[in-house]
């Protein structure tokens, strides 16, 4: 029914399209550039740095299965590399932060033995220098490395390419920036940035290095399809979480629940492997550091707030205060999301428009404020006498100078006193959390100190959120949550007067509740909390608290990452269609938008004027068969058209299809050019200059189109269309008129094809049940064929 | 372009189709009956027991969003009920098994003080009675409750309805059958059956009870769509695992990784809640039982093989033997899968065809053999002297009679001796595993005993697999794995001569490796192992071992559940298309199969003859618009046609569409009838008797069809079609010719519609970035409209 030349065109198209990088698989497994007239300044196409080797691809297409095996091996090897790389990056960041912070605190402590004012100045100055270095790196060198990076990665894996987030400079900026910002004592964490770091490492590996810095190797350039790259980035995210929290299972679940939009079980397996590697790398580094080779860095460098020797059991009376913690977490979390949203949007619209200088000043001011508060407030607090010594618990009061531990002696008149506010405020965040979680330290904190800390730190966290440094929200969230959790715990201890209740347990639940109320994660957060506290006993309690806090939070606002993604203009597609879509059809969704179709053989001048006058990213291609019937033969991408225009090698003088011109190979194009060049925003139509002779020539789009994009009939319910688009990760769907006939019906059994077998012998040979069934179906087909009565109704399509 | 009467027909169809149960949502979110000429005896349609209330549905359609809110509440309430129900079922099974087994062992031990032979006979007899009761229940009452049930549930959630697996009688059979089979000491576990139990509870709740047993309540009948039921069953699976292992996170991951085929993040959240409820229920029951109210059942009743006081650390030298354990696990696991496959297929084809009597005899013979081996082999074993008493460890040797513990004194000549083979063989499986995992018991077992046990138990597990009782493979797998793991551990202890190595750690790794090699789960198994041993320290090691064993196993065969599903004729669609499909088109997949299309107004006689002469489950419906154009207007299901034929109320005399006959409501049909009746295989064409007058009448299919099934163009690559089918959970895809034009192009931005807002104000109002972008897009559209030059190329579709 299709004429021969059309068929040939299709054959070529299929062959060629599958060779164009980022095309076929991209189209059905995980991509979606912002199409048509979108494109805010922050949402740009990602610049891939792959140069394709045409001959190599030709070869690989012939090798077939062998190549599949090879690429599987490479994928696993890359998962290994991502694990090692992310693990090492995490170790480096941890060692640096621990050493800077440790040096800072020990210097300050030694100075305040003489003068508190001098110590104060030194403390402020060191923090300022560290924060300045961080914000300087970010503003001058790697602007995309600011913030946590998780919303952007989430967007990338949802199918939105955001310019600059996965560059080599972003990686460098992220690593060094977070050393400065975390070491400088700001109210932010290094965990979100580590996730981004893992993603950057994965993406750079997937590109085979960075072109700009001449760090590219041919043997690494295996991943040409967008899907493979996004899989790698998923691995990188999991590795980041695994490294940040030493929580390998939590990492896998984080990648699954929070980050990815498309998930396949094969990928789970690979992500799992990456996480395991990270765990091994981090553990080795910690073993190596235990001998003191890493300065201040020791077993305390990685987050493990071990509470496995804490509360043994819980009674049912405790469930009510725990539920209260959940509610508080939901409320404070939702409030946090809302406040940070206002902050960030105000910053974007007013403050940060004034240039980098303002950003630097802002970060420095916040650093000074943070230093003043964290040093000054404990000064105002009266010291408490040490509790009666309990030799069993092994907790000294006051702690020996320069060591980690509870009961900081700070601005106290007597030796046997400690300052409870300094214990949490004038400390690294890791140590503060360890103190808040600590068991066997009932009555360490006064309610007044905890409340002061809660209010001040909450405010600092809100204000700090959004400044131009790498910033994670995990650790601040845990700080906030564990503070009010411990407050509730204090109340419970006083009210129930039981001996086996530990305030530290409530602090843990508070931390979980705040994170649940803010980030709205469930399973992954739960597992992360269990892994970082090394205590499985409280799993059901953590679950309970998370359920409540997420439910409460959901009643008010969206999750932190979703809100931030919205704000940054990352158009995330949620997993579920909106209720409104049930009443809409596909045609209505397209609205008044005009479809610009191209003929197969098109004049260059027409291509140029079409590309100039609209911003669509995909164009249907239409051809006529010999009997004059119009047929949609495929989809051509703007980026491919631009490449064709630029290279000019496929221009032809005659308006006839290329495959009719003779037997020679019609594609005189190097496929490498279809990949966007490194570190740029891709070609623009304004970059291309054509002579008037060129403009009069023609292009045959046949070989360069995607011959079978997904289609939907015009009156299909939009929620169905949404599912199709979202589940398969598409960029374009054609809305077409209803078909006039059905050629075939594909059902489950048509898809039960085994590799390497004939399609009729699908089932297992050893079972007679299957054999019987096959006979039956043959019988059925025979009876069908024997019934001429039905001929009028049977629509046979074997033409 | 469509004529008016067609359009009206569509409107009606859309309205009505959305009211037919199991239709629209089923079609795009999680269903797939075995279509067309399939249907082996074991694969039948599931019988739902829902009777629809038409007026109620009408009302709910009008209530709209309110109804959505209501159904969300009910879904959560059901998740709660599933959690409680599964938790209670698990507690009941555990109490029963523990009491039967405890009573059996204490009776036997008290008798063997006098006569070993009498004890032997009593032991055999009790086991025989228990196993007989189990196999009798299964064969006579609930045949679908045999086996583990996981492959069937997996098939159900993949979209295959298997007759009888989710009935009330299956639930009862599963619960009481597994008490008998596990209490009777066979080489099988109660964990798989508990997963099936959870699924049954969920499914029965989703149906609003069982019609057959008059246990139905109107207010429970909210879940009419297949998708909702499958979601509930997913919750039930997770609840089953959570209850079986007291591993709530493991349950969530098991449901995610192993069981479901479609997964949405909203579902994860609900599954998580169900698991948390189970954890609370089980914990409460255990607290209640600790006071001794449950007989032999105490804290030991639920699987927790606590090894948290075991090995503290591991050195890198140990990684090699651990890798060896992984390899052994992969090999033995793959062998186990292969052997059980042969066994099961032989049973199905020869043994079980001879009827229930043979099944009962078989189970009884295996019970006797198991009893003889587990009692007899320890008799042949020489006792070892007790190790020097170590008061710190708290382990007595020999253990006090009638208690749990290591060092069983069995057929020993002296008091201070124990029989190491009896410690693992003549014991409940839970206690045997606890002993194998136990720390501080180096040199408890001799290599000879462990080898004997390994060979015998492996053989027993293979032979027992597939007999007609409920049977899980988790616990036998852990038994086998921990035996060879402990063997390797013994070697390591002897070779490295380090004090801090525990054989129990190697037993744990062995267990993980065997399960990994057999079931091929990764993340979920890892988490389950961590949760049941209550020790997070070995997580990276378990990951490593699982990676190796799964990789080794995958080299030989498929996973246990996949192979069993294949064998039972459950056509699972894997998540990834076969390599071969890349070279095939949609049209080729349909092959020589004829498409039987129906006209919209069809003669009853034609319907009957079509349904008689083929077994297709779906038929395209074709109509002509007024200008004579043929159009595919939708898909009608066989089951719906059968309902129409049976009820006859929609028959009409004139061959004109029903909506042209007048203003009256054309649908005179109760929608309840479209749901398949309870506990039957649904209607068959042979059940329907029509008079010759009836045969001359017509039916208008317009209101009863699915107006927009998914379509693919004929030459789309089959791997694309596969992804569409699998990801969206479809039953039918129409293969249609290429479209002649494109009406619209749907891209990401077209789908960014917010509920309750106008579609042009999609983005957040507070950010100016968004506002800019919107302006830009408006601009673009304007420039488009101004260019008459392109009119020839623009295909506008506003007709």
mmCIF file of C-alpha atoms in Angstrom, chain A residues 10 14 24 28 34-40 64-65 68 158-160 248-249 253 256 265-266 268-269 272-273 276 283-284 313-314 316 348-349 353 522-523 526-527 530-531 534 536 539 543 546-547 550 566-567 569-573 575-576 578-581 584 586 589-590 593-597 599 606 609-610 613-614 616 618 620 630-633 706-711 713-718 720-725 727-728 731-755 757 766-768 770 773 776-777 784-785 787 789-790 793-795 799, chain B residues 10 24 28 34-40 64-65 68 158-160 248-249 253 256 265-266 268-269 272-273 276 283-284 313-314 316 349 353 522-523 526-527 530-531 534 536 539 543 546-547 550 566-567 569-573 575-576 578-581 585-587 589-590 593-597 599 606 609-610 613-614 616 618 620 630-633 706-711 713-718 720-725 727-728 731-755 757 766-770 773 776-777 784-785 787 789-790 793-795:
data_model
loop_
_atom_site.group_PDB
_atom_site.id
_atom_site.type_symbol
_atom_site.label_atom_id
_atom_site.label_comp_id
_atom_site.label_asym_id
_atom_site.label_seq_id
_atom_site.Cartn_x
_atom_site.Cartn_y
_atom_site.Cartn_z
ATOM 1 C CA UNK A 10 11.614 4.271 5.624
ATOM 2 C CA UNK A 14 15.240 3.378 10.268
ATOM 3 C CA UNK A 24 15.833 6.443 19.078
ATOM 4 C CA UNK A 28 11.488 6.218 24.100
ATOM 5 C CA UNK A 34 11.928 21.460 26.788
ATOM 6 C CA UNK A 35 10.148 21.556 23.511
ATOM 7 C CA UNK A 36 8.868 24.359 21.384
ATOM 8 C CA UNK A 37 8.448 27.804 22.776
ATOM 9 C CA UNK A 38 9.820 27.239 26.249
ATOM 10 C CA UNK A 39 13.373 27.957 27.195
ATOM 11 C CA UNK A 40 13.849 30.298 30.124
ATOM 12 C CA UNK A 64 25.093 -6.819 17.247
ATOM 13 C CA UNK A 65 24.931 -9.044 20.265
ATOM 14 C CA UNK A 68 25.534 -5.560 23.621
ATOM 15 C CA UNK A 158 12.774 13.795 34.752
ATOM 16 C CA UNK A 159 13.846 14.755 31.260
ATOM 17 C CA UNK A 160 14.713 18.445 31.506
ATOM 18 C CA UNK A 248 24.249 2.281 50.815
ATOM 19 C CA UNK A 249 20.687 0.977 50.902
ATOM 20 C CA UNK A 253 16.232 4.063 47.723
ATOM 21 C CA UNK A 256 14.646 5.363 43.372
ATOM 22 C CA UNK A 265 14.868 -3.290 37.717
ATOM 23 C CA UNK A 266 18.122 -3.821 35.801
ATOM 24 C CA UNK A 268 18.336 -1.061 40.478
ATOM 25 C CA UNK A 269 20.856 -3.840 40.378
ATOM 26 C CA UNK A 272 23.004 -1.225 44.200
ATOM 27 C CA UNK A 273 26.462 -2.250 43.042
ATOM 28 C CA UNK A 276 28.208 -1.144 47.689
ATOM 29 C CA UNK A 283 35.226 2.094 54.935
ATOM 30 C CA UNK A 284 38.765 1.585 53.636
ATOM 31 C CA UNK A 313 12.354 -0.524 74.176
ATOM 32 C CA UNK A 314 9.383 1.754 74.054
ATOM 33 C CA UNK A 316 2.686 2.413 74.004
ATOM 34 C CA UNK A 348 16.375 35.722 42.503
ATOM 35 C CA UNK A 349 14.230 38.675 41.693
ATOM 36 C CA UNK A 353 20.185 40.436 39.851
ATOM 37 C CA UNK A 522 9.420 8.186 53.077
ATOM 38 C CA UNK A 523 11.129 4.895 52.524
ATOM 39 C CA UNK A 526 13.559 6.000 56.879
ATOM 40 C CA UNK A 527 16.355 3.720 55.752
ATOM 41 C CA UNK A 530 18.263 3.775 60.413
ATOM 42 C CA UNK A 531 21.607 3.450 58.706
ATOM 43 C CA UNK A 534 22.903 2.111 63.315
ATOM 44 C CA UNK A 536 17.031 -0.988 63.664
ATOM 45 C CA UNK A 539 12.280 1.505 62.458
ATOM 46 C CA UNK A 543 7.968 5.048 59.951
ATOM 47 C CA UNK A 546 7.447 10.046 58.901
ATOM 48 C CA UNK A 547 3.935 9.083 57.900
ATOM 49 C CA UNK A 550 4.617 13.883 55.542
ATOM 50 C CA UNK A 566 9.302 24.952 40.283
ATOM 51 C CA UNK A 567 11.009 28.123 41.329
ATOM 52 C CA UNK A 569 11.732 26.885 36.211
ATOM 53 C CA UNK A 570 12.386 23.169 35.965
ATOM 54 C CA UNK A 571 9.141 21.795 34.563
ATOM 55 C CA UNK A 572 8.878 18.482 36.406
ATOM 56 C CA UNK A 573 6.226 16.088 35.239
ATOM 57 C CA UNK A 575 4.025 10.706 38.092
ATOM 58 C CA UNK A 576 0.266 11.098 38.105
ATOM 59 C CA UNK A 578 -3.856 15.929 36.987
ATOM 60 C CA UNK A 579 -7.503 15.378 37.716
ATOM 61 C CA UNK A 580 -8.442 17.984 35.134
ATOM 62 C CA UNK A 581 -6.850 15.941 32.366
ATOM 63 C CA UNK A 584 -9.589 16.880 28.236
ATOM 64 C CA UNK A 586 -5.284 15.206 23.260
ATOM 65 C CA UNK A 589 -4.057 19.955 24.966
ATOM 66 C CA UNK A 590 -2.385 21.058 21.741
ATOM 67 C CA UNK A 593 -0.665 25.744 18.580
ATOM 68 C CA UNK A 594 0.106 25.368 14.923
ATOM 69 C CA UNK A 595 1.816 22.282 13.633
ATOM 70 C CA UNK A 596 4.516 23.023 11.146
ATOM 71 C CA UNK A 597 4.946 20.014 8.902
ATOM 72 C CA UNK A 599 7.741 17.770 3.195
ATOM 73 C CA UNK A 606 12.135 26.991 3.549
ATOM 74 C CA UNK A 609 12.616 30.435 7.351
ATOM 75 C CA UNK A 610 10.756 27.815 9.386
ATOM 76 C CA UNK A 613 10.124 31.931 12.668
ATOM 77 C CA UNK A 614 9.327 29.443 15.367
ATOM 78 C CA UNK A 616 9.541 24.233 17.878
ATOM 79 C CA UNK A 618 10.343 18.792 16.439
ATOM 80 C CA UNK A 620 6.480 16.121 11.462
ATOM 81 C CA UNK A 630 -0.389 11.975 2.056
ATOM 82 C CA UNK A 631 1.493 10.117 4.774
ATOM 83 C CA UNK A 632 3.261 11.208 7.912
ATOM 84 C CA UNK A 633 6.651 9.560 7.570
ATOM 85 C CA UNK A 706 12.666 9.244 13.419
ATOM 86 C CA UNK A 707 10.377 7.063 11.326
ATOM 87 C CA UNK A 708 7.950 6.038 14.051
ATOM 88 C CA UNK A 709 7.264 8.492 16.817
ATOM 89 C CA UNK A 710 4.457 7.591 19.183
ATOM 90 C CA UNK A 711 1.034 8.716 18.065
ATOM 91 C CA UNK A 713 -5.724 9.666 18.234
ATOM 92 C CA UNK A 714 -7.060 13.172 18.538
ATOM 93 C CA UNK A 715 -9.863 12.403 20.981
ATOM 94 C CA UNK A 716 -7.877 10.279 23.416
ATOM 95 C CA UNK A 717 -8.286 11.327 27.013
ATOM 96 C CA UNK A 718 -5.409 13.560 28.055
ATOM 97 C CA UNK A 720 -4.005 8.560 28.921
ATOM 98 C CA UNK A 721 -1.710 10.715 26.822
ATOM 99 C CA UNK A 722 -0.019 11.940 29.964
ATOM 100 C CA UNK A 723 0.665 8.419 31.112
ATOM 101 C CA UNK A 724 2.137 7.559 27.755
ATOM 102 C CA UNK A 725 4.349 10.618 27.746
ATOM 103 C CA UNK A 727 5.951 6.581 31.564
ATOM 104 C CA UNK A 728 7.938 6.300 28.372
ATOM 105 C CA UNK A 731 9.581 14.482 24.032
ATOM 106 C CA UNK A 732 7.014 14.563 21.295
ATOM 107 C CA UNK A 733 3.754 12.807 20.663
ATOM 108 C CA UNK A 734 1.898 13.234 17.401
ATOM 109 C CA UNK A 735 -1.807 13.803 17.668
ATOM 110 C CA UNK A 736 -3.325 12.241 14.570
ATOM 111 C CA UNK A 737 -6.839 11.649 13.246
ATOM 112 C CA UNK A 738 -8.564 8.368 13.982
ATOM 113 C CA UNK A 739 -7.371 5.496 11.850
ATOM 114 C CA UNK A 740 -9.537 4.164 9.121
ATOM 115 C CA UNK A 741 -8.749 0.521 9.788
ATOM 116 C CA UNK A 742 -6.904 -1.759 12.128
ATOM 117 C CA UNK A 743 -4.104 -3.781 10.609
ATOM 118 C CA UNK A 744 -3.466 -5.900 13.649
ATOM 119 C CA UNK A 745 -4.061 -6.234 17.340
ATOM 120 C CA UNK A 746 -1.069 -6.699 19.611
ATOM 121 C CA UNK A 747 -1.712 -8.620 22.774
ATOM 122 C CA UNK A 748 0.413 -10.149 25.475
ATOM 123 C CA UNK A 749 1.036 -13.340 23.577
ATOM 124 C CA UNK A 750 2.376 -11.490 20.543
ATOM 125 C CA UNK A 751 5.064 -10.044 22.758
ATOM 126 C CA UNK A 752 6.198 -13.312 24.324
ATOM 127 C CA UNK A 753 9.071 -13.725 21.935
ATOM 128 C CA UNK A 754 12.230 -15.395 23.123
ATOM 129 C CA UNK A 755 15.571 -14.292 21.797
ATOM 130 C CA UNK A 757 14.075 -18.833 18.990
ATOM 131 C CA UNK A 766 9.469 -29.479 28.663
ATOM 132 C CA UNK A 767 5.873 -28.940 29.692
ATOM 133 C CA UNK A 768 3.029 -30.607 27.979
ATOM 134 C CA UNK A 770 2.148 -25.522 26.934
ATOM 135 C CA UNK A 773 -2.219 -24.889 24.377
ATOM 136 C CA UNK A 776 -5.458 -25.493 20.624
ATOM 137 C CA UNK A 777 -4.550 -22.152 19.208
ATOM 138 C CA UNK A 784 -11.398 -19.293 11.547
ATOM 139 C CA UNK A 785 -10.066 -19.806 8.093
ATOM 140 C CA UNK A 787 -15.670 -19.845 7.759
ATOM 141 C CA UNK A 789 -19.723 -16.694 6.418
ATOM 142 C CA UNK A 790 -17.644 -14.126 8.203
ATOM 143 C CA UNK A 793 -16.731 -8.891 8.687
ATOM 144 C CA UNK A 794 -13.168 -10.033 8.667
ATOM 145 C CA UNK A 795 -10.802 -7.279 7.794
ATOM 146 C CA UNK A 799 -1.498 -6.455 1.351
ATOM 147 C CA UNK B 10 -18.056 9.044 20.949
ATOM 148 C CA UNK B 24 -10.715 2.566 31.243
ATOM 149 C CA UNK B 28 -4.118 1.990 30.963
ATOM 150 C CA UNK B 34 -4.536 -13.396 28.505
ATOM 151 C CA UNK B 35 -5.847 -12.298 25.200
ATOM 152 C CA UNK B 36 -7.049 -14.178 22.171
ATOM 153 C CA UNK B 37 -6.251 -17.800 21.679
ATOM 154 C CA UNK B 38 -4.340 -18.431 24.869
ATOM 155 C CA UNK B 39 -5.926 -19.857 27.956
ATOM 156 C CA UNK B 40 -4.334 -23.000 29.336
ATOM 157 C CA UNK B 64 -16.126 14.366 41.082
ATOM 158 C CA UNK B 65 -13.375 15.623 43.294
ATOM 159 C CA UNK B 68 -11.661 11.323 44.723
ATOM 160 C CA UNK B 158 2.193 -8.444 35.839
ATOM 161 C CA UNK B 159 -1.291 -8.495 34.376
ATOM 162 C CA UNK B 160 -2.164 -12.182 34.144
ATOM 163 C CA UNK B 248 8.926 -3.688 57.161
ATOM 164 C CA UNK B 249 11.406 -1.970 54.863
ATOM 165 C CA UNK B 253 11.332 -3.376 48.724
ATOM 166 C CA UNK B 256 8.817 -3.147 44.628
ATOM 167 C CA UNK B 265 5.546 6.636 43.996
ATOM 168 C CA UNK B 266 2.124 7.247 45.552
ATOM 169 C CA UNK B 268 5.183 3.273 47.628
ATOM 170 C CA UNK B 269 3.913 5.576 50.283
ATOM 171 C CA UNK B 272 5.126 1.712 53.399
ATOM 172 C CA UNK B 273 2.205 2.540 55.674
ATOM 173 C CA UNK B 276 4.530 -0.071 59.364
ATOM 174 C CA UNK B 283 5.221 -6.180 67.991
ATOM 175 C CA UNK B 284 2.086 -5.817 70.098
ATOM 176 C CA UNK B 313 34.701 -6.079 62.299
ATOM 177 C CA UNK B 314 36.152 -7.786 59.290
ATOM 178 C CA UNK B 316 40.230 -7.467 53.928
ATOM 179 C CA UNK B 349 3.111 -34.237 33.857
ATOM 180 C CA UNK B 353 -2.279 -36.194 36.881
ATOM 181 C CA UNK B 522 19.129 -7.896 45.426
ATOM 182 C CA UNK B 523 18.101 -4.846 47.352
ATOM 183 C CA UNK B 526 19.761 -7.449 51.393
ATOM 184 C CA UNK B 527 17.460 -5.369 53.534
ATOM 185 C CA UNK B 530 19.829 -7.011 57.657
ATOM 186 C CA UNK B 531 16.476 -6.670 59.328
ATOM 187 C CA UNK B 534 19.381 -6.910 63.379
ATOM 188 C CA UNK B 536 23.779 -3.259 59.962
ATOM 189 C CA UNK B 539 25.491 -4.634 54.914
ATOM 190 C CA UNK B 543 25.760 -6.678 49.164
ATOM 191 C CA UNK B 546 24.579 -11.050 46.723
ATOM 192 C CA UNK B 547 26.159 -9.354 43.733
ATOM 193 C CA UNK B 550 23.243 -13.321 41.516
ATOM 194 C CA UNK B 566 7.053 -20.102 33.173
ATOM 195 C CA UNK B 567 6.324 -23.665 34.167
ATOM 196 C CA UNK B 569 2.118 -21.118 32.121
ATOM 197 C CA UNK B 570 2.041 -17.632 33.568
ATOM 198 C CA UNK B 571 3.201 -15.474 30.662
ATOM 199 C CA UNK B 572 5.232 -12.830 32.455
ATOM 200 C CA UNK B 573 6.363 -9.869 30.437
ATOM 201 C CA UNK B 575 10.680 -5.286 31.966
ATOM 202 C CA UNK B 576 12.976 -5.102 28.976
ATOM 203 C CA UNK B 578 14.059 -8.809 23.787
ATOM 204 C CA UNK B 579 16.983 -7.994 21.576
ATOM 205 C CA UNK B 580 15.240 -9.569 18.633
ATOM 206 C CA UNK B 581 12.400 -7.084 18.824
ATOM 207 C CA UNK B 585 7.935 -4.105 13.347
ATOM 208 C CA UNK B 586 4.553 -4.001 14.996
ATOM 209 C CA UNK B 587 2.978 -5.482 11.920
ATOM 210 C CA UNK B 589 4.430 -9.168 15.541
ATOM 211 C CA UNK B 590 0.772 -9.504 14.652
ATOM 212 C CA UNK B 593 -3.386 -13.288 12.779
ATOM 213 C CA UNK B 594 -6.624 -11.971 11.376
ATOM 214 C CA UNK B 595 -8.246 -8.929 12.841
ATOM 215 C CA UNK B 596 -11.963 -9.302 13.265
ATOM 216 C CA UNK B 597 -13.506 -5.874 13.171
ATOM 217 C CA UNK B 599 -19.327 -2.519 12.652
ATOM 218 C CA UNK B 606 -23.066 -11.971 13.548
ATOM 219 C CA UNK B 609 -20.951 -16.388 15.134
ATOM 220 C CA UNK B 610 -17.852 -14.232 15.646
ATOM 221 C CA UNK B 613 -15.522 -18.970 15.884
ATOM 222 C CA UNK B 614 -12.613 -17.261 17.546
ATOM 223 C CA UNK B 616 -10.109 -13.069 20.646
ATOM 224 C CA UNK B 618 -10.976 -7.615 21.993
ATOM 225 C CA UNK B 620 -11.996 -3.136 16.938
ATOM 226 C CA UNK B 630 -14.292 4.459 7.461
ATOM 227 C CA UNK B 631 -13.139 5.188 10.991
ATOM 228 C CA UNK B 632 -11.996 2.997 13.854
ATOM 229 C CA UNK B 633 -14.165 4.195 16.702
ATOM 230 C CA UNK B 706 -13.438 1.968 24.779
ATOM 231 C CA UNK B 707 -13.312 4.955 22.450
ATOM 232 C CA UNK B 708 -9.559 5.487 22.462
ATOM 233 C CA UNK B 709 -7.350 2.465 22.823
ATOM 234 C CA UNK B 710 -3.652 3.048 22.303
ATOM 235 C CA UNK B 711 -2.516 2.774 18.709
ATOM 236 C CA UNK B 713 1.746 2.777 13.359
ATOM 237 C CA UNK B 714 2.327 -0.454 11.492
ATOM 238 C CA UNK B 715 6.050 -0.046 10.995
ATOM 239 C CA UNK B 716 6.974 0.997 14.516
ATOM 240 C CA UNK B 717 9.828 -0.967 15.993
ATOM 241 C CA UNK B 718 8.531 -3.796 18.146
ATOM 242 C CA UNK B 720 8.996 0.504 21.152
ATOM 243 C CA UNK B 721 5.649 -1.253 21.071
ATOM 244 C CA UNK B 722 6.817 -3.553 23.842
ATOM 245 C CA UNK B 723 7.759 -0.643 26.033
ATOM 246 C CA UNK B 724 4.377 0.934 25.467
ATOM 247 C CA UNK B 725 2.563 -2.279 26.284
ATOM 248 C CA UNK B 727 5.029 0.225 30.854
ATOM 249 C CA UNK B 728 1.386 1.141 30.636
ATOM 250 C CA UNK B 731 -4.103 -5.602 27.030
ATOM 251 C CA UNK B 732 -4.598 -4.538 23.456
ATOM 252 C CA UNK B 733 -2.782 -2.231 21.104
ATOM 253 C CA UNK B 734 -4.176 -1.438 17.685
ATOM 254 C CA UNK B 735 -1.733 -1.541 14.834
ATOM 255 C CA UNK B 736 -2.919 1.032 12.332
ATOM 256 C CA UNK B 737 -1.646 2.473 9.048
ATOM 257 C CA UNK B 738 0.439 5.620 9.112
ATOM 258 C CA UNK B 739 -1.531 8.777 9.599
ATOM 259 C CA UNK B 740 -2.064 11.136 6.736
ATOM 260 C CA UNK B 741 -1.555 14.266 8.767
ATOM 261 C CA UNK B 742 -0.598 15.503 12.201
ATOM 262 C CA UNK B 743 -3.233 17.482 14.058
ATOM 263 C CA UNK B 744 -1.006 18.525 16.895
ATOM 264 C CA UNK B 745 2.240 17.859 18.679
ATOM 265 C CA UNK B 746 2.149 17.227 22.390
ATOM 266 C CA UNK B 747 5.243 18.233 24.287
ATOM 267 C CA UNK B 748 6.176 18.615 27.907
ATOM 268 C CA UNK B 749 4.786 22.104 28.197
ATOM 269 C CA UNK B 750 1.361 21.009 26.958
ATOM 270 C CA UNK B 751 1.164 18.644 29.875
ATOM 271 C CA UNK B 752 2.120 21.119 32.565
ATOM 272 C CA UNK B 753 -1.454 21.810 33.515
ATOM 273 C CA UNK B 754 -2.324 22.596 37.095
ATOM 274 C CA UNK B 755 -5.585 21.449 38.563
ATOM 275 C CA UNK B 757 -6.159 26.738 37.116
ATOM 276 C CA UNK B 766 5.719 34.698 42.158
ATOM 277 C CA UNK B 767 8.681 34.293 39.869
ATOM 278 C CA UNK B 768 9.447 36.703 37.153
ATOM 279 C CA UNK B 769 11.526 34.143 35.282
ATOM 280 C CA UNK B 770 8.405 32.260 34.455
ATOM 281 C CA UNK B 773 9.116 32.906 29.441
ATOM 282 C CA UNK B 776 8.382 35.043 24.982
ATOM 283 C CA UNK B 777 6.180 32.166 23.905
ATOM 284 C CA UNK B 784 4.297 32.729 13.411
ATOM 285 C CA UNK B 785 0.907 34.077 12.567
ATOM 286 C CA UNK B 787 4.223 35.005 8.082
ATOM 287 C CA UNK B 789 5.287 32.968 3.265
ATOM 288 C CA UNK B 790 5.007 29.741 5.109
ATOM 289 C CA UNK B 793 3.990 24.471 4.647
ATOM 290 C CA UNK B 794 1.885 25.075 7.696
ATOM 291 C CA UNK B 795 -0.671 22.411 8.207
#
